[in-house]
PDB file of C-alpha atoms in Angstrom:
ATOM      1  CA  UNK A   1     -66.792  40.208   6.021  1.00 48.00           C
ATOM      2  CA  UNK A   2     -65.688  36.863   4.564  1.00 46.00           C
ATOM      3  CA  UNK A   3     -69.075  36.408   2.871  1.00 47.00           C
ATOM      4  CA  UNK A   4     -68.801  39.895   1.343  1.00 50.00           C
ATOM      5  CA  UNK A   5     -65.351  39.123  -0.114  1.00 48.00           C
ATOM      6  CA  UNK A   6     -66.548  35.777  -1.480  1.00 46.00           C
ATOM      7  CA  UNK A   7     -69.577  37.460  -3.020  1.00 50.00           C
ATOM      8  CA  UNK A   8     -67.383  40.062  -4.707  1.00 52.00           C
ATOM      9  CA  UNK A   9     -65.107  37.317  -6.091  1.00 44.00           C
ATOM     10  CA  UNK A  10     -68.121  35.387  -7.409  1.00 46.00           C
ATOM     11  CA  UNK A  11     -69.533  38.500  -9.114  1.00 43.00           C
ATOM     12  CA  UNK A  12     -66.139  39.256 -10.662  1.00 46.00           C
ATOM     13  CA  UNK A  13     -65.874  35.708 -12.040  1.00 42.00           C
ATOM     14  CA  UNK A  14     -69.368  35.930 -13.511  1.00 40.00           C
ATOM     15  CA  UNK A  15     -68.603  39.265 -15.161  1.00 42.00           C
ATOM     16  CA  UNK A  16     -65.309  37.903 -16.510  1.00 43.00           C
ATOM     17  CA  UNK A  17     -67.072  34.846 -17.943  1.00 42.00           C
ATOM     18  CA  UNK A  18     -69.686  37.031 -19.609  1.00 41.00           C
ATOM     19  CA  UNK A  19     -66.963  39.227 -21.086  1.00 40.00           C
ATOM     20  CA  UNK A  20     -65.181  36.174 -22.503  1.00 39.00           C
ATOM     21  CA  UNK A  21     -68.411  34.818 -23.954  1.00 36.00           C
ATOM     22  CA  UNK A  22     -69.159  38.180 -25.520  1.00 35.00           C
ATOM     23  CA  UNK A  23     -65.675  38.367 -26.988  1.00 39.00           C
ATOM     24  CA  UNK A  24     -65.968  34.848 -28.397  1.00 36.00           C
ATOM     25  CA  UNK A  25     -69.357  35.652 -29.867  1.00 35.00           C
ATOM     26  CA  UNK A  26     -67.894  38.789 -31.421  1.00 39.00           C
ATOM     27  CA  UNK A  27     -65.255  36.702 -33.213  1.00 40.00           C
ATOM     28  CA  UNK A  28     -67.654  33.982 -34.337  1.00 43.00           C
ATOM     29  CA  UNK A  29     -70.424  36.268 -35.616  1.00 46.00           C
ATOM     30  CA  UNK A  30     -68.899  39.328 -37.206  1.00 68.00           C
ATOM     31  CA  UNK A  31     -71.049  41.668 -39.264  1.00 87.00           C
ATOM     32  CA  UNK A  32     -69.448  42.469 -42.592  1.00 87.00           C
ATOM     33  CA  UNK A  33     -69.603  45.217 -45.147  1.00 91.00           C
ATOM     34  CA  UNK A  34     -68.623  44.793 -48.784  1.00 92.00           C
ATOM     35  CA  UNK A  35     -67.324  46.684 -51.796  1.00 93.00           C
ATOM     36  CA  UNK A  36     -67.780  45.952 -55.507  1.00 94.00           C
ATOM     37  CA  UNK A  37     -65.401  47.727 -57.846  1.00 93.00           C
ATOM     38  CA  UNK A  38     -67.065  48.897 -61.059  1.00 92.00           C
ATOM     39  CA  UNK A  39     -63.855  49.618 -62.960  1.00 92.00           C
ATOM     40  CA  UNK A  40     -62.113  46.243 -62.512  1.00 93.00           C
ATOM     41  CA  UNK A  41     -65.023  44.071 -61.429  1.00 93.00           C
ATOM     42  CA  UNK A  42     -63.816  42.617 -58.122  1.00 93.00           C
ATOM     43  CA  UNK A  43     -65.605  42.021 -54.820  1.00 93.00           C
ATOM     44  CA  UNK A  44     -64.277  42.143 -51.256  1.00 94.00           C
ATOM     45  CA  UNK A  45     -65.889  42.179 -47.827  1.00 92.00           C
ATOM     46  CA  UNK A  46     -64.506  42.868 -44.347  1.00 94.00           C
ATOM     47  CA  UNK A  47     -65.607  43.220 -40.736  1.00 92.00           C
ATOM     48  CA  UNK A  48     -67.999  46.146 -40.448  1.00 91.00           C
ATOM     49  CA  UNK A  49     -66.473  47.358 -37.187  1.00 92.00           C
ATOM     50  CA  UNK A  50     -63.462  48.673 -39.143  1.00 92.00           C
ATOM     51  CA  UNK A  51     -65.533  51.157 -41.140  1.00 89.00           C
ATOM     52  CA  UNK A  52     -66.671  51.689 -44.734  1.00 88.00           C
ATOM     53  CA  UNK A  53     -63.305  52.645 -46.201  1.00 90.00           C
ATOM     54  CA  UNK A  54     -62.594  55.203 -48.917  1.00 92.00           C
ATOM     55  CA  UNK A  55     -62.540  54.631 -52.672  1.00 93.00           C
ATOM     56  CA  UNK A  56     -59.631  56.080 -54.647  1.00 92.00           C
ATOM     57  CA  UNK A  57     -60.255  59.127 -56.851  1.00 91.00           C
ATOM     58  CA  UNK A  58     -59.648  57.152 -60.058  1.00 91.00           C
ATOM     59  CA  UNK A  59     -61.995  54.336 -58.989  1.00 91.00           C
ATOM     60  CA  UNK A  60     -59.389  51.578 -59.113  1.00 94.00           C
ATOM     61  CA  UNK A  61     -59.962  50.391 -55.530  1.00 96.00           C
ATOM     62  CA  UNK A  62     -60.567  51.054 -51.852  1.00 96.00           C
ATOM     63  CA  UNK A  63     -58.594  51.513 -48.611  1.00 97.00           C
ATOM     64  CA  UNK A  64     -59.772  50.607 -45.108  1.00 96.00           C
ATOM     65  CA  UNK A  65     -57.671  51.382 -42.034  1.00 94.00           C
ATOM     66  CA  UNK A  66     -57.986  50.881 -38.289  1.00 93.00           C
ATOM     67  CA  UNK A  67     -55.209  51.140 -35.736  1.00 94.00           C
ATOM     68  CA  UNK A  68     -52.066  49.673 -37.311  1.00 96.00           C
ATOM     69  CA  UNK A  69     -54.122  47.680 -39.852  1.00 96.00           C
ATOM     70  CA  UNK A  70     -54.535  48.716 -43.477  1.00 97.00           C
ATOM     71  CA  UNK A  71     -56.601  46.875 -46.082  1.00 97.00           C
ATOM     72  CA  UNK A  72     -56.192  47.838 -49.746  1.00 97.00           C
ATOM     73  CA  UNK A  73     -57.974  46.345 -52.764  1.00 97.00           C
ATOM     74  CA  UNK A  74     -57.272  47.588 -56.280  1.00 97.00           C
ATOM     75  CA  UNK A  75     -57.065  46.602 -59.921  1.00 95.00           C
ATOM     76  CA  UNK A  76     -54.599  47.298 -62.701  1.00 93.00           C
ATOM     77  CA  UNK A  77     -53.966  46.334 -66.317  1.00 90.00           C
ATOM     78  CA  UNK A  78     -52.874  42.769 -66.982  1.00 86.00           C
ATOM     79  CA  UNK A  79     -49.246  41.765 -66.565  1.00 87.00           C
ATOM     80  CA  UNK A  80     -49.364  40.721 -70.229  1.00 80.00           C
ATOM     81  CA  UNK A  81     -49.158  44.397 -71.250  1.00 79.00           C
ATOM     82  CA  UNK A  82     -45.790  44.582 -69.461  1.00 77.00           C
ATOM     83  CA  UNK A  83     -44.513  41.376 -71.040  1.00 81.00           C
ATOM     84  CA  UNK A  84     -45.031  39.334 -67.861  1.00 83.00           C
ATOM     85  CA  UNK A  85     -46.943  36.076 -67.658  1.00 85.00           C
ATOM     86  CA  UNK A  86     -48.779  34.607 -64.684  1.00 89.00           C
ATOM     87  CA  UNK A  87     -45.723  33.136 -62.943  1.00 87.00           C
ATOM     88  CA  UNK A  88     -43.466  36.095 -63.748  1.00 89.00           C
ATOM     89  CA  UNK A  89     -46.073  38.421 -62.246  1.00 91.00           C
ATOM     90  CA  UNK A  90     -46.226  36.352 -59.076  1.00 92.00           C
ATOM     91  CA  UNK A  91     -42.440  36.443 -58.763  1.00 90.00           C
ATOM     92  CA  UNK A  92     -42.568  40.214 -59.184  1.00 91.00           C
ATOM     93  CA  UNK A  93     -45.220  40.484 -56.439  1.00 94.00           C
ATOM     94  CA  UNK A  94     -42.970  38.471 -54.112  1.00 92.00           C
ATOM     95  CA  UNK A  95     -40.565  41.430 -54.172  1.00 92.00           C
ATOM     96  CA  UNK A  96     -43.095  43.325 -52.026  1.00 94.00           C
ATOM     97  CA  UNK A  97     -41.916  41.172 -49.109  1.00 95.00           C
ATOM     98  CA  UNK A  98     -38.706  41.267 -47.115  1.00 93.00           C
ATOM     99  CA  UNK A  99     -39.568  37.797 -45.835  1.00 91.00           C
ATOM    100  CA  UNK A 100     -41.946  35.405 -47.601  1.00 89.00           C
ATOM    101  CA  UNK A 101     -43.367  32.698 -45.331  1.00 86.00           C
ATOM    102  CA  UNK A 102     -45.945  31.124 -47.619  1.00 85.00           C
ATOM    103  CA  UNK A 103     -46.868  31.064 -51.292  1.00 87.00           C
ATOM    104  CA  UNK A 104     -50.104  29.409 -52.458  1.00 85.00           C
ATOM    105  CA  UNK A 105     -50.976  29.241 -56.154  1.00 87.00           C
ATOM    106  CA  UNK A 106     -54.123  27.951 -57.851  1.00 83.00           C
ATOM    107  CA  UNK A 107     -53.020  27.769 -61.467  1.00 79.00           C
ATOM    108  CA  UNK A 108     -56.431  26.607 -62.701  1.00 76.00           C
ATOM    109  CA  UNK A 109     -58.244  29.616 -61.228  1.00 82.00           C
ATOM    110  CA  UNK A 110     -55.257  31.944 -61.745  1.00 88.00           C
ATOM    111  CA  UNK A 111     -55.209  33.097 -58.128  1.00 91.00           C
ATOM    112  CA  UNK A 112     -52.387  33.269 -55.584  1.00 92.00           C
ATOM    113  CA  UNK A 113     -51.892  34.109 -51.919  1.00 92.00           C
ATOM    114  CA  UNK A 114     -48.645  35.311 -50.333  1.00 93.00           C
ATOM    115  CA  UNK A 115     -47.876  35.758 -46.641  1.00 92.00           C
ATOM    116  CA  UNK A 116     -44.845  37.193 -44.919  1.00 92.00           C
ATOM    117  CA  UNK A 117     -43.419  40.469 -43.672  1.00 94.00           C
ATOM    118  CA  UNK A 118     -42.273  43.853 -44.939  1.00 94.00           C
ATOM    119  CA  UNK A 119     -40.079  45.654 -42.463  1.00 94.00           C
ATOM    120  CA  UNK A 120     -41.799  45.543 -39.079  1.00 95.00           C
ATOM    121  CA  UNK A 121     -45.220  44.800 -40.606  1.00 96.00           C
ATOM    122  CA  UNK A 122     -46.985  41.518 -41.327  1.00 95.00           C
ATOM    123  CA  UNK A 123     -48.336  41.332 -44.880  1.00 96.00           C
ATOM    124  CA  UNK A 124     -51.006  39.217 -46.577  1.00 96.00           C
ATOM    125  CA  UNK A 125     -51.544  39.528 -50.353  1.00 96.00           C
ATOM    126  CA  UNK A 126     -54.024  37.837 -52.679  1.00 95.00           C
ATOM    127  CA  UNK A 127     -54.025  38.274 -56.456  1.00 95.00           C
ATOM    128  CA  UNK A 128     -56.579  37.539 -59.181  1.00 94.00           C
ATOM    129  CA  UNK A 129     -55.136  37.254 -62.674  1.00 92.00           C
ATOM    130  CA  UNK A 130     -56.742  37.332 -66.117  1.00 88.00           C
ATOM    131  CA  UNK A 131     -55.635  38.265 -69.633  1.00 85.00           C
ATOM    132  CA  UNK A 132     -57.295  41.682 -69.225  1.00 88.00           C
ATOM    133  CA  UNK A 133     -56.485  42.685 -65.640  1.00 92.00           C
ATOM    134  CA  UNK A 134     -54.877  41.825 -62.323  1.00 94.00           C
ATOM    135  CA  UNK A 135     -56.648  42.581 -59.028  1.00 95.00           C
ATOM    136  CA  UNK A 136     -54.888  42.690 -55.665  1.00 97.00           C
ATOM    137  CA  UNK A 137     -55.931  42.621 -52.024  1.00 97.00           C
ATOM    138  CA  UNK A 138     -53.343  43.434 -49.369  1.00 97.00           C
ATOM    139  CA  UNK A 139     -53.783  43.474 -45.607  1.00 97.00           C
ATOM    140  CA  UNK A 140     -50.960  44.625 -43.372  1.00 97.00           C
ATOM    141  CA  UNK A 141     -50.491  45.427 -39.705  1.00 96.00           C
ATOM    142  CA  UNK A 142     -47.742  46.007 -37.169  1.00 96.00           C
ATOM    143  CA  UNK A 143     -46.022  42.745 -36.236  1.00 94.00           C
ATOM    144  CA  UNK A 144     -47.110  43.217 -32.623  1.00 94.00           C
ATOM    145  CA  UNK A 145     -50.767  43.167 -33.752  1.00 94.00           C
ATOM    146  CA  UNK A 146     -50.604  39.988 -35.875  1.00 92.00           C
ATOM    147  CA  UNK A 147     -52.842  37.946 -33.561  1.00 89.00           C
ATOM    148  CA  UNK A 148     -55.347  40.792 -33.376  1.00 91.00           C
ATOM    149  CA  UNK A 149     -55.825  41.038 -37.149  1.00 92.00           C
ATOM    150  CA  UNK A 150     -54.927  37.594 -38.558  1.00 89.00           C
ATOM    151  CA  UNK A 151     -58.479  36.200 -38.539  1.00 89.00           C
ATOM    152  CA  UNK A 152     -59.768  39.456 -40.035  1.00 92.00           C
ATOM    153  CA  UNK A 153     -57.160  39.188 -42.809  1.00 92.00           C
ATOM    154  CA  UNK A 154     -58.040  35.543 -43.590  1.00 89.00           C
ATOM    155  CA  UNK A 155     -61.746  36.412 -43.832  1.00 89.00           C
ATOM    156  CA  UNK A 156     -61.041  39.305 -46.184  1.00 92.00           C
ATOM    157  CA  UNK A 157     -58.785  37.155 -48.397  1.00 91.00           C
ATOM    158  CA  UNK A 158     -61.469  34.480 -48.562  1.00 87.00           C
ATOM    159  CA  UNK A 159     -64.055  37.006 -49.768  1.00 90.00           C
ATOM    160  CA  UNK A 160     -61.852  38.564 -52.472  1.00 93.00           C
ATOM    161  CA  UNK A 161     -62.950  37.442 -55.940  1.00 91.00           C
ATOM    162  CA  UNK A 162     -63.915  38.644 -59.387  1.00 88.00           C
ATOM    163  CA  UNK A 163     -67.561  39.610 -59.855  1.00 78.00           C
ATOM    164  CA  UNK A 164     -69.696  36.613 -60.764  1.00 65.00           C
ATOM    165  CA  UNK A 165     -67.274  34.016 -59.370  1.00 62.00           C
ATOM    166  CA  UNK A 166     -67.793  31.919 -56.275  1.00 57.00           C
ATOM    167  CA  UNK A 167     -65.913  32.658 -53.042  1.00 55.00           C
ATOM    168  CA  UNK A 168     -62.463  31.082 -53.004  1.00 53.00           C
ATOM    169  CA  UNK A 169     -61.931  28.398 -50.358  1.00 44.00           C
ATOM    170  CA  UNK A 170     -58.174  28.878 -50.292  1.00 44.00           C
ATOM    171  CA  UNK A 171     -58.102  31.422 -47.497  1.00 41.00           C
ATOM    172  CA  UNK A 172     -60.400  29.266 -45.385  1.00 39.00           C
ATOM    173  CA  UNK A 173     -57.929  26.459 -45.858  1.00 39.00           C
ATOM    174  CA  UNK A 174     -55.138  28.752 -44.694  1.00 41.00           C
ATOM    175  CA  UNK A 175     -57.094  29.454 -41.543  1.00 38.00           C
ATOM    176  CA  UNK A 176     -56.996  25.805 -40.519  1.00 42.00           C
ATOM    177  CA  UNK A 177     -59.386  23.791 -42.730  1.00 51.00           C
ATOM    178  CA  UNK A 178     -56.825  22.586 -45.283  1.00 74.00           C
ATOM    179  CA  UNK A 179     -56.894  18.907 -46.195  1.00 87.00           C
ATOM    180  CA  UNK A 180     -53.160  18.513 -45.629  1.00 90.00           C
ATOM    181  CA  UNK A 181     -50.609  20.600 -43.794  1.00 89.00           C
ATOM    182  CA  UNK A 182     -47.135  20.466 -45.313  1.00 91.00           C
ATOM    183  CA  UNK A 183     -43.865  20.745 -43.407  1.00 89.00           C
ATOM    184  CA  UNK A 184     -40.523  20.856 -45.222  1.00 88.00           C
ATOM    185  CA  UNK A 185     -37.624  19.092 -43.534  1.00 86.00           C
ATOM    186  CA  UNK A 186     -34.329  20.865 -43.977  1.00 78.00           C
ATOM    187  CA  UNK A 187     -31.681  19.603 -46.336  1.00 78.00           C
ATOM    188  CA  UNK A 188     -31.684  17.074 -49.179  1.00 83.00           C
ATOM    189  CA  UNK A 189     -30.593  13.434 -49.228  1.00 83.00           C
ATOM    190  CA  UNK A 190     -27.837  11.812 -51.298  1.00 81.00           C
ATOM    191  CA  UNK A 191     -30.183  11.630 -54.317  1.00 81.00           C
ATOM    192  CA  UNK A 192     -30.922  15.359 -54.143  1.00 86.00           C
ATOM    193  CA  UNK A 193     -34.436  14.664 -52.826  1.00 90.00           C
ATOM    194  CA  UNK A 194     -36.470  16.901 -50.515  1.00 90.00           C
ATOM    195  CA  UNK A 195     -38.506  15.481 -47.656  1.00 92.00           C
ATOM    196  CA  UNK A 196     -41.972  16.716 -46.743  1.00 92.00           C
ATOM    197  CA  UNK A 197     -44.299  15.726 -43.906  1.00 93.00           C
ATOM    198  CA  UNK A 198     -47.978  15.757 -44.930  1.00 93.00           C
ATOM    199  CA  UNK A 199     -50.345  15.806 -41.950  1.00 92.00           C
ATOM    200  CA  UNK A 200     -54.029  15.055 -42.549  1.00 92.00           C
ATOM    201  CA  UNK A 201     -56.547  17.567 -41.187  1.00 89.00           C
ATOM    202  CA  UNK A 202     -59.338  15.001 -41.726  1.00 89.00           C
ATOM    203  CA  UNK A 203     -59.513  11.321 -42.674  1.00 92.00           C
ATOM    204  CA  UNK A 204     -58.624  10.951 -46.354  1.00 92.00           C
ATOM    205  CA  UNK A 205     -56.778   9.036 -49.056  1.00 93.00           C
ATOM    206  CA  UNK A 206     -53.654  10.581 -50.532  1.00 95.00           C
ATOM    207  CA  UNK A 207     -52.381   9.528 -53.966  1.00 94.00           C
ATOM    208  CA  UNK A 208     -48.920  10.171 -55.371  1.00 94.00           C
ATOM    209  CA  UNK A 209     -49.140  10.255 -59.166  1.00 93.00           C
ATOM    210  CA  UNK A 210     -46.962  10.787 -62.211  1.00 92.00           C
ATOM    211  CA  UNK A 211     -47.237  14.347 -63.527  1.00 90.00           C
ATOM    212  CA  UNK A 212     -48.619  14.402 -67.068  1.00 90.00           C
ATOM    213  CA  UNK A 213     -48.563  17.709 -69.027  1.00 85.00           C
ATOM    214  CA  UNK A 214     -51.399  18.816 -71.300  1.00 80.00           C
ATOM    215  CA  UNK A 215     -51.013  20.895 -74.467  1.00 76.00           C
ATOM    216  CA  UNK A 216     -50.546  24.060 -72.379  1.00 67.00           C
ATOM    217  CA  UNK A 217     -47.938  22.254 -70.239  1.00 71.00           C
ATOM    218  CA  UNK A 218     -50.160  22.308 -67.171  1.00 76.00           C
ATOM    219  CA  UNK A 219     -49.624  19.232 -65.017  1.00 82.00           C
ATOM    220  CA  UNK A 220     -52.312  16.644 -64.285  1.00 87.00           C
ATOM    221  CA  UNK A 221     -52.186  13.384 -62.306  1.00 91.00           C
ATOM    222  CA  UNK A 222     -51.372  10.291 -64.362  1.00 92.00           C
ATOM    223  CA  UNK A 223     -50.443   6.806 -63.157  1.00 93.00           C
ATOM    224  CA  UNK A 224     -50.788   6.320 -59.385  1.00 93.00           C
ATOM    225  CA  UNK A 225     -47.373   5.488 -57.932  1.00 93.00           C
ATOM    226  CA  UNK A 226     -48.415   5.083 -54.307  1.00 93.00           C
ATOM    227  CA  UNK A 227     -51.575   5.581 -52.254  1.00 94.00           C
ATOM    228  CA  UNK A 228     -51.899   5.949 -48.486  1.00 94.00           C
ATOM    229  CA  UNK A 229     -54.842   6.317 -46.113  1.00 94.00           C
ATOM    230  CA  UNK A 230     -54.509   8.781 -43.250  1.00 93.00           C
ATOM    231  CA  UNK A 231     -56.759   9.440 -40.293  1.00 92.00           C
ATOM    232  CA  UNK A 232     -57.084  12.948 -38.887  1.00 90.00           C
ATOM    233  CA  UNK A 233     -53.781  13.974 -37.317  1.00 90.00           C
ATOM    234  CA  UNK A 234     -51.784  11.178 -38.952  1.00 92.00           C
ATOM    235  CA  UNK A 235     -48.876  12.044 -41.227  1.00 92.00           C
ATOM    236  CA  UNK A 236     -47.037  10.671 -44.222  1.00 93.00           C
ATOM    237  CA  UNK A 237     -43.394  11.368 -44.970  1.00 93.00           C
ATOM    238  CA  UNK A 238     -42.763  12.066 -48.649  1.00 93.00           C
ATOM    239  CA  UNK A 239     -39.235  12.047 -50.040  1.00 93.00           C
ATOM    240  CA  UNK A 240     -39.114  13.044 -53.691  1.00 91.00           C
ATOM    241  CA  UNK A 241     -36.884  14.634 -56.282  1.00 89.00           C
ATOM    242  CA  UNK A 242     -38.146  18.135 -57.076  1.00 87.00           C
ATOM    243  CA  UNK A 243     -36.587  19.114 -60.419  1.00 85.00           C
ATOM    244  CA  UNK A 244     -36.043  22.707 -61.475  1.00 79.00           C
ATOM    245  CA  UNK A 245     -37.593  21.932 -64.868  1.00 78.00           C
ATOM    246  CA  UNK A 246     -40.637  19.830 -65.736  1.00 82.00           C
ATOM    247  CA  UNK A 247     -42.467  18.573 -62.601  1.00 86.00           C
ATOM    248  CA  UNK A 248     -42.681  14.797 -62.177  1.00 89.00           C
ATOM    249  CA  UNK A 249     -45.093  14.384 -59.293  1.00 92.00           C
ATOM    250  CA  UNK A 250     -48.677  15.350 -58.404  1.00 92.00           C
ATOM    251  CA  UNK A 251     -50.123  14.795 -54.919  1.00 94.00           C
ATOM    252  CA  UNK A 252     -53.906  14.306 -54.903  1.00 93.00           C
ATOM    253  CA  UNK A 253     -56.240  14.479 -51.877  1.00 92.00           C
ATOM    254  CA  UNK A 254     -60.029  14.532 -52.324  1.00 87.00           C
ATOM    255  CA  UNK A 255     -59.754  15.944 -55.820  1.00 84.00           C
ATOM    256  CA  UNK A 256     -57.295  18.684 -54.800  1.00 86.00           C
ATOM    257  CA  UNK A 257     -54.004  18.553 -56.692  1.00 89.00           C
ATOM    258  CA  UNK A 258     -50.610  19.805 -55.574  1.00 90.00           C
ATOM    259  CA  UNK A 259     -47.425  19.769 -57.648  1.00 90.00           C
ATOM    260  CA  UNK A 260     -44.528  20.004 -55.150  1.00 90.00           C
ATOM    261  CA  UNK A 261     -42.287  22.851 -56.300  1.00 86.00           C
ATOM    262  CA  UNK A 262     -40.179  25.717 -55.014  1.00 82.00           C
ATOM    263  CA  UNK A 263     -40.152  29.277 -56.323  1.00 75.00           C
ATOM    264  CA  UNK A 264     -37.169  29.978 -58.554  1.00 67.00           C
ATOM    265  CA  UNK A 265     -37.221  33.568 -57.299  1.00 60.00           C
ATOM    266  CA  UNK A 266     -36.950  33.111 -53.539  1.00 65.00           C
ATOM    267  CA  UNK A 267     -36.976  29.365 -52.891  1.00 73.00           C
ATOM    268  CA  UNK A 268     -40.296  29.428 -51.027  1.00 76.00           C
ATOM    269  CA  UNK A 269     -42.588  26.405 -51.204  1.00 82.00           C
ATOM    270  CA  UNK A 270     -45.431  26.762 -53.705  1.00 85.00           C
ATOM    271  CA  UNK A 271     -48.691  25.298 -52.410  1.00 83.00           C
ATOM    272  CA  UNK A 272     -52.124  24.715 -53.933  1.00 82.00           C
ATOM    273  CA  UNK A 273     -55.699  24.950 -52.712  1.00 79.00           C
ATOM    274  CA  UNK A 274     -56.349  22.387 -49.978  1.00 83.00           C
ATOM    275  CA  UNK A 275     -52.698  22.356 -48.851  1.00 87.00           C
ATOM    276  CA  UNK A 276     -51.295  24.741 -46.223  1.00 84.00           C
ATOM    277  CA  UNK A 277     -47.895  25.307 -44.680  1.00 82.00           C
ATOM    278  CA  UNK A 278     -47.534  23.680 -41.258  1.00 81.00           C
ATOM    279  CA  UNK A 279     -46.935  26.254 -38.535  1.00 66.00           C
ATOM    280  CA  UNK A 280     -44.954  23.783 -36.445  1.00 62.00           C
ATOM    281  CA  UNK A 281     -42.303  21.443 -37.852  1.00 59.00           C
ATOM    282  CA  UNK A 282     -42.792  19.032 -34.941  1.00 64.00           C
ATOM    283  CA  UNK A 283     -44.839  15.957 -35.796  1.00 66.00           C
ATOM    284  CA  UNK A 284     -45.549  12.416 -34.634  1.00 72.00           C
ATOM    285  CA  UNK A 285     -43.889   9.424 -36.246  1.00 81.00           C
ATOM    286  CA  UNK A 286     -45.309   9.104 -39.790  1.00 85.00           C
ATOM    287  CA  UNK A 287     -47.826   6.363 -40.555  1.00 85.00           C
ATOM    288  CA  UNK A 288     -46.211   5.826 -43.953  1.00 86.00           C
ATOM    289  CA  UNK A 289     -43.052   6.771 -45.822  1.00 89.00           C
ATOM    290  CA  UNK A 290     -43.090   7.360 -49.573  1.00 90.00           C
ATOM    291  CA  UNK A 291     -39.715   7.620 -51.319  1.00 88.00           C
ATOM    292  CA  UNK A 292     -39.848   8.591 -55.010  1.00 83.00           C
ATOM    293  CA  UNK A 293     -36.367   9.755 -56.062  1.00 69.00           C
ATOM    294  CA  UNK A 294     -37.401   9.697 -59.715  1.00 57.00           C
ATOM    295  CA  UNK A 295     -41.179   9.819 -59.157  1.00 47.00           C
ATOM    296  CA  UNK A 296     -41.278   6.172 -60.183  1.00 45.00           C
ATOM    297  CA  UNK A 297     -40.539   7.026 -63.815  1.00 47.00           C
TER     298      UNK A 297
END
């Protein structure tokens, strides 16, 4: 009798292990299907298990739904026709959220990613901007299903691009492969400076540079004010004055540039490709502290 019970337990453990391995394999090797929009020229792909989706009657995009999840990709005329520029359009898109947790902007490629919540639903949005059009991808699901669909959403955001362009690496960075994770410590010091904790996701050098504007007033790194070397998991504490007007500081890591700034619309932190918002504000003692109340200028 005892042997029979032990045998049944062993078989159950084997079956459970196989089920876990199958589930893991399902996550790691998902088949995808894709959609190319002829009217606005964008591309998106998603996990095939959620179906082919349905294109809108006017051909501006597609909708895919499964359970509480809904994926929508569509195009529209450029914000310029409504008198809005790139940043104004992003601020307007932020109004889709009741709570905005993360804002990532790649000004060079004119793309942005927003994450947060609308009512009792989690919402991911990615936008592609040009002078002629703006294309959007949104993925939403019930808050209770966030863990179930978060990896699916990140994969879809990473695939979303204009026809002929290379896949964007920003969403992959959001999923955990960013160079630096950024945590914002609450409050400002007596100089009005904000403090950030930058945690390296791989061994790298981080440079803190003067911000130099070009003719279009886009910021580029100038003179290096401070440089630190971080191993994977090590952090650097940055205390710097973040003005409401012209930026003074550019953080550079492996060719990726981030101008620390907050949205004037909702106060959320604006990030750049290669930098992601830390999910946990807890961190080890920093390896270095950089204090630039006036960005060294």
